[in-house]
XYZ file of C-alpha atoms in Angstrom:
504
model
C 38.284 0.897 1.898
C 41.057 -1.395 3.435
C 39.792 -4.590 4.672
C 39.429 -5.035 8.665
C 42.353 -7.264 9.740
C 40.260 -8.127 12.800
C 37.575 -10.003 11.112
C 39.989 -11.577 8.540
C 42.298 -12.732 11.363
C 39.620 -14.340 13.351
C 39.253 -17.165 10.730
C 42.704 -17.350 9.912
C 43.032 -16.222 6.217
C 39.258 -16.938 5.345
C 36.803 -14.254 5.007
C 33.081 -14.853 5.667
C 31.505 -15.447 2.287
C 28.267 -13.127 2.159
C 25.788 -12.981 -0.576
C 23.610 -9.985 -1.096
C 20.361 -10.186 -3.103
C 17.976 -7.224 -3.742
C 14.670 -6.881 -5.262
C 15.426 -5.640 -8.852
C 14.618 -2.061 -8.664
C 16.902 1.015 -8.112
C 15.654 1.861 -4.621
C 16.594 -1.668 -3.350
C 19.566 -2.614 -5.681
C 21.514 0.748 -5.159
C 21.702 0.572 -1.337
C 22.356 -3.148 -1.431
C 25.396 -2.641 -3.688
C 26.555 -0.134 -1.294
C 25.968 -2.500 1.435
C 27.968 -5.292 -0.239
C 30.993 -2.710 -0.846
C 30.837 -1.696 2.763
C 31.179 -5.387 4.239
C 33.861 -6.125 1.772
C 35.657 -2.960 3.103
C 35.346 -4.630 6.484
C 36.948 -8.092 5.394
C 33.922 -9.947 3.996
C 34.104 -11.936 0.777
C 30.992 -10.306 -0.874
C 28.847 -11.462 -3.867
C 26.140 -9.176 -5.107
C 23.382 -11.169 -7.134
C 21.451 -9.048 -9.512
C 19.525 -9.143 -12.796
C 21.718 -8.481 -15.817
C 20.162 -4.793 -16.159
C 21.136 -3.919 -12.689
C 24.558 -5.537 -12.880
C 25.207 -3.252 -15.837
C 24.028 -0.258 -13.858
C 25.900 -1.062 -10.672
C 29.070 -2.803 -12.182
C 31.487 0.153 -12.168
C 32.065 0.704 -8.430
C 32.111 -2.996 -7.807
C 34.825 -3.386 -10.412
C 36.946 -0.624 -8.873
C 36.507 -2.032 -5.450
C 37.664 -5.465 -6.526
C 40.560 -3.872 -8.410
C 41.424 -2.134 -5.190
C 41.886 -5.470 -3.527
C 38.489 -5.988 -1.976
C 37.003 -9.598 -2.182
C 33.711 -8.526 -4.236
C 31.959 -9.616 -7.286
C 28.655 -9.674 -9.151
C 26.649 -12.624 -10.294
C 24.065 -11.702 -12.830
C 20.988 -13.949 -13.064
C 18.738 -13.935 -16.257
C 15.038 -12.860 -15.103
C 12.753 -15.615 -16.209
C 10.413 -12.951 -17.846
C 8.921 -15.097 -20.573
C 7.925 -17.866 -18.194
C 5.999 -15.201 -16.127
C 4.258 -13.736 -19.436
C 6.534 -10.589 -19.376
C 7.768 -9.391 -22.591
C 9.945 -6.420 -23.662
C 13.139 -7.473 -21.633
C 12.323 -5.615 -18.510
C 14.738 -6.655 -15.858
C 14.048 -3.815 -13.167
C 10.884 -2.435 -11.820
C 11.631 1.166 -12.960
C 11.843 -0.094 -16.784
C 8.166 -1.105 -16.796
C 6.174 0.998 -19.033
C 2.926 0.586 -17.024
C 1.672 -0.979 -13.805
C -0.223 -3.655 -15.679
C 3.193 -5.380 -16.016
C 3.960 -5.259 -12.187
C 2.158 -8.512 -11.640
C 4.023 -10.390 -14.395
C 7.386 -8.772 -13.148
C 6.567 -9.915 -9.459
C 6.059 -13.501 -10.671
C 9.202 -13.348 -12.761
C 11.210 -12.159 -9.655
C 9.733 -15.157 -7.760
C 10.941 -17.361 -10.272
C 14.508 -16.441 -9.572
C 14.109 -18.534 -6.475
C 15.321 -21.988 -7.784
C 18.254 -20.174 -9.578
C 19.330 -18.578 -6.409
C 18.999 -21.907 -4.612
C 21.133 -23.620 -7.220
C 23.705 -20.841 -6.898
C 23.933 -21.399 -3.181
C 24.316 -25.039 -3.581
C 27.128 -24.713 -6.136
C 28.888 -21.918 -4.579
C 28.128 -22.005 -0.871
C 28.058 -18.970 1.377
C 28.411 -18.285 5.179
C 25.767 -15.804 5.371
C 22.938 -14.373 3.064
C 21.675 -10.753 3.191
C 18.403 -10.861 1.355
C 15.699 -8.319 0.501
C 12.877 -8.355 3.040
C 10.522 -8.768 0.129
C 12.198 -12.068 -1.160
C 11.668 -14.499 1.678
C 12.387 -17.254 -0.702
C 15.987 -16.232 -0.639
C 16.050 -16.850 3.128
C 14.195 -20.220 2.526
C 17.017 -21.292 0.108
C 19.672 -20.410 2.762
C 17.834 -21.958 5.489
C 17.634 -25.164 3.700
C 21.406 -25.327 3.667
C 21.869 -24.301 7.133
C 23.214 -20.749 6.244
C 22.430 -17.807 8.420
C 20.297 -15.243 6.692
C 19.771 -11.527 7.378
C 16.956 -9.315 5.851
C 17.883 -6.184 4.376
C 14.590 -3.951 4.978
C 14.815 -1.318 2.423
C 13.565 1.402 4.580
C 14.119 2.642 8.154
C 12.857 1.285 11.548
C 10.392 3.879 11.959
C 8.361 3.174 8.668
C 8.596 -0.504 9.527
C 7.121 -0.036 13.036
C 4.343 2.209 11.530
C 3.719 -0.352 8.767
C 3.772 -3.446 11.168
C 1.457 -1.576 13.591
C -1.231 -0.549 10.782
C -1.223 -4.298 9.557
C -1.560 -5.796 12.886
C -3.932 -3.340 14.620
C -5.779 -1.525 11.635
C -6.574 1.655 13.491
C -7.337 2.948 9.894
C -10.492 0.976 9.766
C -11.988 3.010 12.616
C -12.300 6.477 11.116
C -15.189 7.932 9.225
C -13.168 9.455 6.271
C -9.998 9.460 4.495
C -8.881 12.698 6.007
C -9.803 11.894 9.731
C -6.546 11.598 11.722
C -6.046 8.314 13.712
C -3.313 7.389 16.281
C -1.036 4.576 15.322
C -0.866 2.389 18.364
C 2.158 1.113 20.144
C 4.837 3.389 19.006
C 7.323 5.267 21.221
C 5.876 8.636 19.950
C 2.286 9.741 19.304
C 2.024 9.406 15.622
C -1.091 10.416 13.776
C -1.831 9.617 10.017
C -4.818 9.632 7.752
C -6.047 6.927 5.351
C -5.003 9.312 2.474
C -1.372 9.069 3.491
C -1.276 5.241 3.908
C 0.541 2.501 1.739
C -1.882 0.726 -0.460
C -1.567 -2.569 1.361
C -2.977 -0.991 4.712
C -6.063 0.513 3.189
C -9.376 -0.690 4.202
C -10.598 -3.254 1.666
C -7.199 -3.794 0.195
C -5.927 -7.192 -0.661
C -3.138 -6.930 2.101
C -3.120 -10.438 3.322
C -0.163 -11.467 0.982
C 1.767 -8.371 1.942
C 1.155 -9.328 5.659
C 2.007 -12.890 5.017
C 5.335 -12.026 3.231
C 6.203 -9.770 6.137
C 5.688 -12.414 8.687
C 7.507 -14.892 6.410
C 10.346 -12.581 6.517
C 10.323 -12.076 10.363
C 10.282 -15.934 10.835
C 13.027 -16.561 8.235
C 15.585 -13.790 9.316
C 18.480 -14.136 11.684
C 18.373 -10.404 12.022
C 17.629 -7.146 10.354
C 20.135 -5.190 8.347
C 18.957 -1.528 7.950
C 20.285 1.350 6.082
C 19.921 3.754 9.095
C 21.965 5.100 11.909
C 21.365 5.508 15.839
C 21.211 9.295 15.868
C 18.356 9.304 13.337
C 15.967 6.909 14.762
C 17.448 4.982 17.873
C 14.242 4.480 19.714
C 12.713 2.860 16.634
C 15.622 0.673 15.938
C 15.161 -0.587 19.733
C 11.349 -0.733 19.267
C 11.758 -2.920 16.083
C 14.115 -5.161 17.563
C 11.816 -5.637 20.611
C 8.685 -5.934 18.406
C 10.015 -8.629 16.165
C 12.392 -10.332 18.595
C 15.378 -10.272 16.151
C 18.485 -8.007 16.357
C 18.626 -4.900 14.194
C 22.050 -3.924 12.633
C 21.814 -0.262 11.603
C 24.737 0.181 9.223
C 23.935 3.379 7.393
C 23.893 5.679 5.703
C 25.326 3.237 3.252
C 25.701 5.780 0.580
C 28.782 7.006 2.653
C 30.726 4.081 1.345
C 31.104 6.202 -2.083
C 33.931 8.673 -2.140
C 34.156 11.803 -4.225
C 35.231 10.142 -7.296
C 33.841 7.853 -10.046
C 31.669 5.790 -7.671
C 29.649 8.669 -6.890
C 29.417 10.296 -10.257
C 28.084 6.976 -11.899
C 26.316 5.641 -8.867
C 23.101 3.829 -10.307
C 23.806 4.407 -14.036
C 26.813 2.507 -15.075
C 29.920 3.802 -16.623
C 28.756 4.729 -20.139
C 30.187 7.928 -21.852
C 26.561 9.391 -21.797
C 26.434 9.120 -17.973
C 29.606 10.722 -17.525
C 28.844 13.591 -19.734
C 25.579 14.167 -17.953
C 27.113 14.109 -14.447
C 29.681 16.621 -15.541
C 26.952 18.969 -17.046
C 25.134 19.098 -13.956
C 28.241 19.609 -11.521
C 29.518 22.215 -13.867
C 26.197 24.197 -13.792
C 26.245 23.959 -9.891
C 29.721 25.301 -9.967
C 28.377 28.610 -11.160
C 25.949 29.003 -8.344
C 26.328 30.610 -4.963
C 26.456 28.319 -1.990
C 23.122 26.859 -0.712
C 21.275 28.720 -3.367
C 20.017 25.644 -5.231
C 17.153 23.470 -4.585
C 17.476 20.016 -5.994
C 14.251 18.243 -7.245
C 13.884 14.544 -7.631
C 11.057 11.988 -7.119
C 13.063 8.815 -7.588
C 12.849 6.245 -10.451
C 9.215 4.906 -10.096
C 7.196 8.320 -9.767
C 5.303 9.575 -12.772
C 3.387 12.680 -12.125
C 0.184 13.681 -14.212
C 0.759 16.358 -16.650
C -0.970 18.992 -14.746
C 0.951 18.429 -11.752
C 4.274 18.598 -13.714
C 3.105 22.019 -14.946
C 2.336 23.177 -11.483
C 5.591 21.976 -10.048
C 7.582 23.626 -12.862
C 6.040 27.070 -12.632
C 6.103 26.961 -8.724
C 9.913 26.431 -9.007
C 10.147 29.192 -11.379
C 8.103 31.464 -9.096
C 10.124 30.747 -5.849
C 12.987 32.852 -7.154
C 15.464 29.886 -6.277
C 17.915 28.378 -8.527
C 16.968 24.558 -9.192
C 18.027 21.427 -10.580
C 14.883 19.544 -11.624
C 15.278 15.788 -12.546
C 12.206 14.716 -14.639
C 11.148 11.262 -15.234
C 12.227 8.893 -18.003
C 14.380 10.426 -20.685
C 12.745 8.246 -23.177
C 9.091 9.228 -22.301
C 9.307 12.676 -20.536
C 6.103 14.573 -19.783
C 5.778 18.031 -21.509
C 7.299 20.804 -19.346
C 6.550 24.371 -18.970
C 8.970 27.023 -20.312
C 11.379 27.003 -17.738
C 13.865 28.935 -19.729
C 11.363 31.812 -20.301
C 10.012 31.846 -16.882
C 13.325 31.333 -14.999
C 16.212 32.151 -17.326
C 19.385 31.069 -15.975
C 18.025 29.678 -12.782
C 16.744 26.291 -13.680
C 18.547 23.125 -15.125
C 16.273 20.422 -16.332
C 17.692 16.900 -16.293
C 15.809 14.119 -18.110
C 16.113 10.691 -16.940
C 19.066 10.551 -14.293
C 21.413 12.855 -12.310
C 24.208 11.765 -10.091
C 22.347 12.314 -6.916
C 24.791 11.666 -4.119
C 27.286 13.973 -5.828
C 24.715 16.666 -6.291
C 23.482 16.601 -2.739
C 27.071 16.926 -1.485
C 27.705 20.019 -3.774
C 28.159 23.337 -1.773
C 25.500 24.978 -4.044
C 22.683 22.660 -3.000
C 20.694 24.206 -0.067
C 17.431 21.947 -0.063
C 16.118 18.698 -1.656
C 12.565 18.390 -2.971
C 11.902 14.491 -2.664
C 9.448 11.779 -2.557
C 10.696 10.601 0.810
C 11.895 7.242 -0.536
C 14.286 5.838 2.080
C 17.340 6.013 -0.042
C 16.782 9.622 -0.691
C 16.081 10.449 2.983
C 19.440 8.829 3.948
C 21.398 10.457 1.147
C 19.983 13.978 2.217
C 20.878 13.026 5.832
C 24.238 11.964 4.936
C 24.827 15.237 3.025
C 23.432 17.439 5.707
C 20.735 18.898 3.366
C 17.256 19.752 4.583
C 14.525 17.908 2.862
C 11.234 19.367 1.252
C 8.990 16.244 1.636
C 6.503 15.475 -1.018
C 5.562 11.678 -0.612
C 3.768 10.055 -3.537
C 3.072 6.255 -2.414
C 4.150 3.228 -0.416
C 5.788 4.078 2.950
C 6.953 7.531 1.879
C 4.302 9.440 4.095
C 5.784 7.485 7.048
C 9.232 8.711 6.091
C 7.965 12.283 5.886
C 6.352 11.770 9.445
C 9.896 10.993 10.828
C 11.822 13.546 9.020
C 9.468 16.451 9.563
C 7.842 15.339 12.842
C 10.660 13.844 14.661
C 14.006 14.207 13.166
C 13.342 17.991 12.362
C 15.350 17.905 9.118
C 12.531 18.644 6.772
C 9.358 20.435 6.179
C 6.428 19.353 4.280
C 5.471 20.318 0.858
C 1.743 20.008 1.669
C 0.905 16.750 0.013
C -2.141 15.433 1.919
C -2.580 12.395 -0.323
C -0.517 10.382 -2.799
C -1.015 8.624 -6.096
C -1.666 4.920 -6.668
C 1.366 3.699 -8.581
C 0.277 3.460 -12.265
C -2.829 5.604 -11.826
C -1.122 8.840 -11.412
C -2.962 10.406 -14.542
C -6.193 10.138 -12.509
C -4.808 11.731 -9.229
C -4.940 15.398 -10.528
C -2.805 18.255 -8.773
C -1.802 17.482 -5.182
C 0.520 20.609 -4.646
C -0.403 23.783 -6.472
C 2.153 26.335 -8.007
C 1.758 29.109 -5.268
C 2.335 26.259 -2.559
C 5.608 24.922 -4.337
C 6.890 28.444 -4.566
C 6.153 29.502 -1.046
C 7.470 26.190 0.517
C 10.631 26.329 -1.386
C 11.289 30.147 -0.523
C 10.539 29.428 3.130
C 13.042 26.417 3.291
C 15.821 28.095 1.394
C 15.634 30.900 4.026
C 15.268 28.783 7.102
C 18.664 28.911 9.053
C 17.309 26.716 11.922
C 16.182 23.982 9.362
C 19.576 24.192 7.627
C 21.305 23.973 10.939
C 19.546 21.059 12.248
C 20.156 19.092 8.828
C 23.875 19.998 9.123
C 23.972 18.537 12.605
C 22.259 15.339 11.550
C 24.621 14.883 8.674
C 27.680 15.394 10.944
C 26.292 12.682 13.115
C 25.572 10.588 10.048
C 29.345 10.902 9.027
C 30.443 10.055 12.576
C 28.350 6.931 12.775
C 30.158 5.274 9.971
C 33.618 6.161 11.130
C 35.608 3.878 13.387
C 34.164 3.695 16.667
C 30.761 5.051 15.482
C 27.366 3.261 15.871
C 27.115 2.135 12.148
C 30.686 0.808 12.114
C 30.212 -0.985 15.199
C 26.955 -2.394 13.792
C 28.866 -3.842 10.647
C 31.321 -5.502 13.040
C 28.614 -6.890 15.225
C 27.090 -8.407 12.177
C 30.226 -9.894 11.016
C 30.863 -11.281 14.340
C 27.456 -12.775 14.616
C 28.073 -14.645 11.322
C 31.470 -15.912 12.704
C 29.735 -16.988 15.916
C 27.251 -19.110 13.983
C 29.915 -20.497 11.624
C 32.020 -21.564 14.799
C 28.721 -23.097 16.264
C 28.188 -24.886 13.074
C 31.922 -26.249 13.054
C 31.442 -27.416 16.749
C 28.304 -29.188 16.012
C 29.944 -31.030 13.036
C 32.548 -32.652 15.250
C 32.066 -36.255 15.915
C 29.201 -36.985 18.318
C 27.831 -33.618 18.072
C 25.328 -34.004 14.947
C 24.859 -32.134 11.931
C 24.195 -28.654 10.634
C 20.437 -28.891 10.396
C 18.469 -26.410 12.675
C 21.097 -23.634 12.830
C 18.987 -20.360 13.103
């Protein structure tokens, strides 16, 4: 990860100073940490702003990058939890024991605003890359005349769908939750049902605050930074750029900034000895299995299935006849599991809490990925060239499924026609039964055409981040945009030209 000489030389010896601040949960903090290292590798002076808990998780790769000569660091902010009525020391959304604490947690996150503004005043930046759900970070940058770029956390297809649903509300015109409707104004004919929508877009939902935040981000941002690449969703990159009137810099998949060493093995869980032992255990087990014979099963850091659905999933995996690695929830409060050793002796490895996902997906033994279709998981699968078995759970995950299954052709549906309300999973019952799990896994593992398409997209993803590729060029374009705005500011400060105020 050698710094780019072209960027550094364009300002003499100075590198553009960039701050990166994500919403504190793994699905946002992990790709933002990769993003900071990516820009540092291209000559930026990168500062990653995290809560203390996420700083501990993500510090190892950043420290190694700094030791290798990149200009990168972490600044850890203390979450004002007590001021928001949040107890228990929770500093990341995946650590919350129940949804009732989500409100106080969101308030605590917003209370980071003055801390971040004070940081910018004390240690000025040339640009801020802020999480799109933290518009106050853009406000702080704007007040100091600093260019600010919104990191979207998902792809342009899902963003385009969400924007259309919030603006036009086609979901309000159908008679039932299962009646399909057309999402208006998209490059393709995309049909959804109300049972597959994010909560904020459901009829009767209190979506105004979400909509206001979306438009706040649109007004505040200089441009969009997206963990995606042209060959995955080029038409939607162009569509979202046109729809919002702001440039889109598609720089992904950002997980490819991780090599095959320690950065990949501990990504997301720090450098503790326990983490290293678990990573080694999983990879040793995979080493014993034939190529493309293992299905990897993981639903991210926030999904908590009800007990009956866990049992159906486990027995379906056993019935499929495939080898599988199954990552199961929080190791501190795991759900009761069926007897995997008895039902599938030698074929199943259960991991409680965490697995080195990027390293697992890159392993030659892995032939498919059962996932909730969080955008990080989608891009990691694409980068590894592994087909997806899509099982969305909540938020924008059904939109990501529509892209992967319907447009990109790199996945198939597991058959989930409805999701869960986060925090209310216990009331959701069984969404996909044992027989369906077994049949879909068997079919996908035997699908040569599906595997070939995923492999092709993986090759395109890797080419995108190489010198001359679309994502490589997008990183350079964003850095040049920062430098152009800095030069404009410097010109404006010369005698007779006024001050910095009003810089976009």
